Coordinates of C-alpha atoms in Angstrom, one line a residue:
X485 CA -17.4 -3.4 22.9
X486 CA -14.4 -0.9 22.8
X487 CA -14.7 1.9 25.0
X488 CA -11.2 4.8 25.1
X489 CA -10.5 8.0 26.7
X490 CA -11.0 10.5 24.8
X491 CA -9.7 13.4 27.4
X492 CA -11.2 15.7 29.6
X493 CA -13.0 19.0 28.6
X494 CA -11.9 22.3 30.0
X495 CA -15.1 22.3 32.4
X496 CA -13.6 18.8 33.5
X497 CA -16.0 16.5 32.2
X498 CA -14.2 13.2 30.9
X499 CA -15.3 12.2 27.4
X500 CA -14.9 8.2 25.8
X501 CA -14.3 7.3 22.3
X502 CA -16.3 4.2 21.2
X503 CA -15.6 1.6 18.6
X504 CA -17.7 -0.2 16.2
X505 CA -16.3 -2.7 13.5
X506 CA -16.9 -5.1 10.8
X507 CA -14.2 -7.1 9.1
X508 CA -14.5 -4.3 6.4
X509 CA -14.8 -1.3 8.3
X510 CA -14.2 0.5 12.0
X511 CA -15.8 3.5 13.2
X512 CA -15.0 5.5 16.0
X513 CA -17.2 7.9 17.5
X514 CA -16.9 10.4 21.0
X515 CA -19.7 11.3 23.1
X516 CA -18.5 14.9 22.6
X517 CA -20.9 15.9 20.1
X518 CA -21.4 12.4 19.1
X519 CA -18.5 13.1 16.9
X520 CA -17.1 10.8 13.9
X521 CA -13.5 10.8 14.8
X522 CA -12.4 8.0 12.6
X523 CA -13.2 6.0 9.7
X524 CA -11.0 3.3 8.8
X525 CA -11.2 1.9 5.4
X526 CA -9.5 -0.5 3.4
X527 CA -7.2 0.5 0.3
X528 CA -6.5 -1.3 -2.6
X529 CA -3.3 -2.6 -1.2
X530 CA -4.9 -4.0 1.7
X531 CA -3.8 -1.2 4.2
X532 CA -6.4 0.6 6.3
X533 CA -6.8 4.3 6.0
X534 CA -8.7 6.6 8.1
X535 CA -10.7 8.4 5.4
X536 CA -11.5 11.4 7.5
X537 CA -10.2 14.3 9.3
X538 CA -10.3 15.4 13.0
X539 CA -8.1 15.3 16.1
X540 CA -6.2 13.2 18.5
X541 CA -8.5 14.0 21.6
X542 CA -10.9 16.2 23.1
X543 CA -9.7 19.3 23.2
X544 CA -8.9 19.3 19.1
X545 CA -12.6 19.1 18.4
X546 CA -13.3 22.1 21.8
X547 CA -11.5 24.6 19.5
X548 CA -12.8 23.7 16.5
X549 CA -14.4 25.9 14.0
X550 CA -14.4 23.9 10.8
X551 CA -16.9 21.0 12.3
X552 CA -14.6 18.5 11.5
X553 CA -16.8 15.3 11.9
X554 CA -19.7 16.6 13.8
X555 CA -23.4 16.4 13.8
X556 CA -24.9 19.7 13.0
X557 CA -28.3 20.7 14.3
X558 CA -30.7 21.6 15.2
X559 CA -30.9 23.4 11.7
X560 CA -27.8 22.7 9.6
X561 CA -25.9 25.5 7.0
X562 CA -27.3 28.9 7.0
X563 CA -30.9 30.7 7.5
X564 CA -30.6 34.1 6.1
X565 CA -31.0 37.1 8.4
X566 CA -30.4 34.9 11.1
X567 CA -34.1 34.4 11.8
X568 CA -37.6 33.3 10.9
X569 CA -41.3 33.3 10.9
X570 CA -42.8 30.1 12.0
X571 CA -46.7 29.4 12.8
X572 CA -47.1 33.6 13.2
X573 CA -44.2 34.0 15.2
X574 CA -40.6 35.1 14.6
X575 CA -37.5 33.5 16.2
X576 CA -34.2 35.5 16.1
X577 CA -31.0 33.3 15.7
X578 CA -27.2 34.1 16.3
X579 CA -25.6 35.9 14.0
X580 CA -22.2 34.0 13.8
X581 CA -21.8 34.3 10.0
X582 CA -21.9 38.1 8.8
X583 CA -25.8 38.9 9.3
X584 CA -26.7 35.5 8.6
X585 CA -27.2 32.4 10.8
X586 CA -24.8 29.1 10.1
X587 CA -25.1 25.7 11.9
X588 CA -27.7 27.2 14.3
X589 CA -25.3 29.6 15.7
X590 CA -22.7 29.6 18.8
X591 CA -23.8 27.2 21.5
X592 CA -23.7 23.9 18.9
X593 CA -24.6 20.5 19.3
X594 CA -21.5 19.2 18.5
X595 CA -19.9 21.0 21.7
X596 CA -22.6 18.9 23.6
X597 CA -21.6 15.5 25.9
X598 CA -24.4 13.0 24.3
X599 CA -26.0 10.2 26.2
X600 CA -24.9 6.4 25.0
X601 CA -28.1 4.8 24.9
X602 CA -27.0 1.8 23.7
X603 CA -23.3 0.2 22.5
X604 CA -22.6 -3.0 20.6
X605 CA -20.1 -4.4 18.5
X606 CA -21.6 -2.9 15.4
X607 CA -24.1 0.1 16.7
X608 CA -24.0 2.9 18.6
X609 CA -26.9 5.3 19.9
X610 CA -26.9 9.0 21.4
X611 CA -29.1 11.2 22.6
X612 CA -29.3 14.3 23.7
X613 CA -31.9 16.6 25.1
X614 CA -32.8 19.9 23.0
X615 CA -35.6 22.3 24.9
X616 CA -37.7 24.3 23.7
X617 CA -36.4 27.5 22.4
X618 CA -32.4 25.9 22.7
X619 CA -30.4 28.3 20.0
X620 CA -33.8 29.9 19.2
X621 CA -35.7 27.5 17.7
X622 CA -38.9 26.5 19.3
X623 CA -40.0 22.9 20.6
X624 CA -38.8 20.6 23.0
X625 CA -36.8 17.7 21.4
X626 CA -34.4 14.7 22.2
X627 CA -32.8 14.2 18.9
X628 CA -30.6 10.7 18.6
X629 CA -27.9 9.9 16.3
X630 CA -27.3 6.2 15.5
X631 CA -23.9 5.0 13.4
X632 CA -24.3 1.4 12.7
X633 CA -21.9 -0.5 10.4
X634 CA -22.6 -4.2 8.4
X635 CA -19.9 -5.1 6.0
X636 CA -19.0 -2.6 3.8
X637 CA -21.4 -0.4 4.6
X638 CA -21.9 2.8 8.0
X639 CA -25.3 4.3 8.2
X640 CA -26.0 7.1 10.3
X641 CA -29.6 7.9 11.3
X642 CA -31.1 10.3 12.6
X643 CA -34.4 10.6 14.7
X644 CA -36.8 12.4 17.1
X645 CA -40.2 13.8 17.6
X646 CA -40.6 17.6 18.8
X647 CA -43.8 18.6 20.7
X648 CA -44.2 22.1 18.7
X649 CA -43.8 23.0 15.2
X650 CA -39.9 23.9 14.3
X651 CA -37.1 23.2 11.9
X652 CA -34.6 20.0 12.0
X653 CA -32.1 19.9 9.2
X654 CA -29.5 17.5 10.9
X655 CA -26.1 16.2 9.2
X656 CA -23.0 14.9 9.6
X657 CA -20.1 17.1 8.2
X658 CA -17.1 14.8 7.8
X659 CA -13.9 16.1 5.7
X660 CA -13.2 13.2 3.6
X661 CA -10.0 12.2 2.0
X662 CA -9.8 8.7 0.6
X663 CA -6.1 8.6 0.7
X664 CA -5.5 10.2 4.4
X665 CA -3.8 13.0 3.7
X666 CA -2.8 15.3 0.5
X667 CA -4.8 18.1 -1.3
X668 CA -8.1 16.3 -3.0
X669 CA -7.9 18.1 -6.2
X670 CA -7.2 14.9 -8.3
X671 CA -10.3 13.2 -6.5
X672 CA -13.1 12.0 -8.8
X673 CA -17.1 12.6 -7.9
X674 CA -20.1 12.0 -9.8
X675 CA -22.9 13.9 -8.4
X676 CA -26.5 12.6 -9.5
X677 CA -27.9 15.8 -10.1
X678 CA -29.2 17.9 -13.0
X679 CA -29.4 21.1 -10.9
X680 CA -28.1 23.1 -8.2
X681 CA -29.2 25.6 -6.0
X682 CA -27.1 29.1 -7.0
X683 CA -26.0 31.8 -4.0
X684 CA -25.4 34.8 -3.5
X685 CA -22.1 36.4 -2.1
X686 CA -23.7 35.2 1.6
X687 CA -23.6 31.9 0.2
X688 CA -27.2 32.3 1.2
X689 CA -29.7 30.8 -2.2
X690 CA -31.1 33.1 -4.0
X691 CA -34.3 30.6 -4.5
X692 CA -33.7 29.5 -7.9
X693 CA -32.9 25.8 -9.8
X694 CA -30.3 26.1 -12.1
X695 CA -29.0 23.7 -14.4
X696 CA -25.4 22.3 -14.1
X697 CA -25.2 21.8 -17.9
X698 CA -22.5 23.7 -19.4
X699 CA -21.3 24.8 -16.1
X700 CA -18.2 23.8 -13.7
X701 CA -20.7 22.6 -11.3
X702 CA -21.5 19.8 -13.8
X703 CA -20.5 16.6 -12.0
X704 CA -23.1 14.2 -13.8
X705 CA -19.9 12.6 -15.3
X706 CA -17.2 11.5 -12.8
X707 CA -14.7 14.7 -13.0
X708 CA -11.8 15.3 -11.1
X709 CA -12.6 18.2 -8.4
X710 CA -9.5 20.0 -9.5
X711 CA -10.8 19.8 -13.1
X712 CA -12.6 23.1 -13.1
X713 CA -12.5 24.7 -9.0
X714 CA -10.6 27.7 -10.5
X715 CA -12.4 28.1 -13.2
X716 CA -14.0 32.0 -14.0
X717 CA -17.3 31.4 -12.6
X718 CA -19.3 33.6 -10.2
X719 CA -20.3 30.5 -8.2
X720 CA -17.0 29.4 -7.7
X721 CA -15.3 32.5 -7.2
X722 CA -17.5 33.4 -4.7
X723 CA -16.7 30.5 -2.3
X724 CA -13.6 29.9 -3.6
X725 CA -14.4 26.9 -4.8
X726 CA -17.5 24.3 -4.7
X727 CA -19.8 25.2 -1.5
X728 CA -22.7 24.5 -2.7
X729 CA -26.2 22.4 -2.7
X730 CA -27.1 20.0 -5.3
X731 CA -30.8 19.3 -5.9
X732 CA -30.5 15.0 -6.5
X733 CA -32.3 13.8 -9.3
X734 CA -35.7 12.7 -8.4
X735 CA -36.4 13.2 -5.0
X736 CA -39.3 11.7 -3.9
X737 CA -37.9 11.3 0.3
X738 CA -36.8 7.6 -0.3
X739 CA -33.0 6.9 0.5
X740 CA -31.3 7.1 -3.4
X741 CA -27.6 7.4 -4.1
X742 CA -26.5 11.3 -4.6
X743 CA -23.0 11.4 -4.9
X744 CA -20.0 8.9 -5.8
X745 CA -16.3 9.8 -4.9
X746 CA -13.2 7.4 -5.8
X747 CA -9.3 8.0 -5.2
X748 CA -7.5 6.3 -8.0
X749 CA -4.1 6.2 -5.6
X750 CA -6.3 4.6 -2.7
X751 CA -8.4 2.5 -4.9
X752 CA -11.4 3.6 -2.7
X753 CA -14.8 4.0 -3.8
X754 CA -17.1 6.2 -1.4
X755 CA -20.9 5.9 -2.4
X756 CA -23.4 8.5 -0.7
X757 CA -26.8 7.5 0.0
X758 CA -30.0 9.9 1.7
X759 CA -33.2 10.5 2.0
X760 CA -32.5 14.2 1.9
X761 CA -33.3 16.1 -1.0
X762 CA -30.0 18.1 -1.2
X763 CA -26.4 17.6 -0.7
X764 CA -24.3 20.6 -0.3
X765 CA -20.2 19.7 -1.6
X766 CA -18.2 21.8 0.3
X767 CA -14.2 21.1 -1.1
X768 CA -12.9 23.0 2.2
X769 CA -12.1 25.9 0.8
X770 CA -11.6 28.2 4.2
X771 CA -9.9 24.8 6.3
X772 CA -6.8 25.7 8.5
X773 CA -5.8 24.0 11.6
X774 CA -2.5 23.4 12.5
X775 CA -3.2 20.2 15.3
X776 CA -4.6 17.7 13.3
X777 CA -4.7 13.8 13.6
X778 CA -1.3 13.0 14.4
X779 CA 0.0 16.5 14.1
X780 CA -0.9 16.7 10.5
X781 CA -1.7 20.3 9.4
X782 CA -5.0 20.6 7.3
X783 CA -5.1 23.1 4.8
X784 CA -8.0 24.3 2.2
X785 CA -8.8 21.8 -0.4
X786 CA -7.3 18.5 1.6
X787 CA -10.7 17.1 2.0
X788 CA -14.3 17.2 0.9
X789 CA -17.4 17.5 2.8
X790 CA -21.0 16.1 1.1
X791 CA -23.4 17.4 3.6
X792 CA -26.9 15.6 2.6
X793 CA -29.4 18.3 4.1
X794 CA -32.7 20.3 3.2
X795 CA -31.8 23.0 1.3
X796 CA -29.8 26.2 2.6
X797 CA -32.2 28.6 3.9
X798 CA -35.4 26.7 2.6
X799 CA -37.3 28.0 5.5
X800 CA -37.5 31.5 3.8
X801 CA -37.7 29.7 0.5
X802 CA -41.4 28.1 -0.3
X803 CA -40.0 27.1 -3.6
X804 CA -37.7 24.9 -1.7
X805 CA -38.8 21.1 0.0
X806 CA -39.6 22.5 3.7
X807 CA -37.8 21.7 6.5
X808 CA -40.6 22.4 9.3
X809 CA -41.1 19.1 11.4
X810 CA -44.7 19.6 13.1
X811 CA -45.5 19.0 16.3
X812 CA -45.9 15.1 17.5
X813 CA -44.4 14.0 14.1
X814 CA -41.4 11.9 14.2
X815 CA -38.4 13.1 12.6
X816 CA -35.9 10.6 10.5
X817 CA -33.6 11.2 7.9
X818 CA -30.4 8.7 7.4
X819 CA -27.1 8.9 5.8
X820 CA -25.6 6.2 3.9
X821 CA -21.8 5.2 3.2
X822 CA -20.8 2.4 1.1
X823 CA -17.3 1.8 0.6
X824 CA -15.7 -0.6 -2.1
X825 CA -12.1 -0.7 -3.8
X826 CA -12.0 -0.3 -7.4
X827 CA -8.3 -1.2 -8.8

């Protein structure tokens, strides 16, 4: 079991990065935030490439604002008017995204040191302890994140059990790039779903299903990314470019495939597996940060985020699957990755 320093935080707490690994695949994770830092993947020539973005130690991922890699909770993406009624009462959020509330607001879980519960070759558990009312939302809960790896394959699960009734929408939002570095644009995904979930200039949803057909946001047939991002629609000229959640094709809260993304210079295949209903592609289109991995400067469009989640703002949204956990029932929603090479 590989355990590295990761640096100290500006409150002087000392934070570890921790490796898991199969022949295919190594994972390494922080306790700050219980953080994916790195992803290394094998390319069609044999060489390993870290297939995400992030930082070099620490303090990188302290300054962040793009959530490079993180864990988002307790309520992922945004909750218009940055509150909401829940069981007769309403809870006010932070405002940190116009009038709106995004990634539950300014004190984050992914600025958090998590608890290692447990550490093997191939697994790793956190915890970490969320009270009651912690960013606004009510109920006491210890929410855990496990990465595990076998073969070709990382699974990320999460799990935990509030005592009252509240919202959990928890995600990982890794910026993926299957050949390390470079713009994206000529990256191919097929998205298994007939519908999305249009927005509004708030990127919050306006509550309706519509249909990709006919639209840029149709990605039923592998399609480049750069194939239609600039293209003169509303959708995409609002975020400038995709940002948006995808309603996969019959949801019925098993763990299905919702997204497939391949690099033809890489020779990586990336398939995306939940038991979310929604995945929200975001193709980074607001990314700047000058002190990447290695020194690298990211820029917008040099990686894609699939966010498997419930939908934006489904708690003001009945027409939306709900994202209330109630009280004394056990949350538990996973994420799979499987990665192949495809020459």
């Amino acid at each position: 079991m590989e355990v590295l320093n990761f640096g100290t935080t500006k409150d002087g707490m000392k934070t570890h990065l921790y490796v898991i690994k199969s022949e295919d695949l190594e994972c390494r994770v922080t306790d700050y935030g219980s953080t994916l830092v790195n992803l290394f993947v094998p390319d069609k020539r044999g060489e390993k490439v870290d297939v995400v973005l992030g930082f070099d130690d620490v303090s990188g991922y302290e300054n962040d604002t793009e959530s490079l890699g993180c864990n988002v909770g307790r309520c992922a993406n945004r909750i218009g008017g940055a509150s909401f009624d829940l069981d007769g009462v309403t809870y006010p959020l932070d405002k940190n995204d116009g009038e709106n509330c995004l990634h539950s607001g300014f004190t984050r879980y992914s600025n958090r040191i998590w608890t290692v519960e447990e550490h093997t070759d191939t697994a790793i558990t956190f915890s970490m302890h969320s009270p009651d009312m912690d960013q606004g939302f009510p109920g006491d809960l210890t929410m855990s994140v496990t990465y595990q790896i076998e073969g070709n394959v990382l699974r990320i699960v999460y799990s935990g059990t509030p005592d009252k009734d509240t919202v959990i929408n928890m995600t990982n939002h890794s910026y993926f790039n299957l050949n390390g570095c470079g713009d994206i644009l000529d990256h191919m995904v097929m998205i298994e779903a007939n519908r999305f979930t249009p927005s509004d200039a708030q990127s919050i949803p306006t509550g309706e299903y519509a249909d990709v057909a006919g639209t840029p946001m149709d990605f039923r047939e592998p399609k480049a990314i750069g194939d239609e991002i600039d293209a003169d629609f509303v959708q995409l000229i609002q975020g400038k470019g995709y940002d948006h959640n995808y309603a996969i094709d019959g949801y019925d809260g098993t763990t299905r495939y919702g997204v497939h993304l391949y690099s033809e210079a890489s020779g990586i295949l990336m398939d995306l597996a939940t038991d979310y209903p929604g995945i929200q592609m975001y193709t980074a289109n607001y990314l700047e940060c000058a002190n990447g991995k290695n020194g690298a400067a990211y820029h917008p469009r040099d990686a894609v985020c699939f966010e498997p989640q419930f939908f934006p703002d489904a708690i003001h949204k009945p027409e939306f699957p709900s994202p209330v956990c109630k009280a004394g029932t056990p949350f538990h929603k996973e994420i799979v990755y499987t990665f192949s090479i495809d020459r």
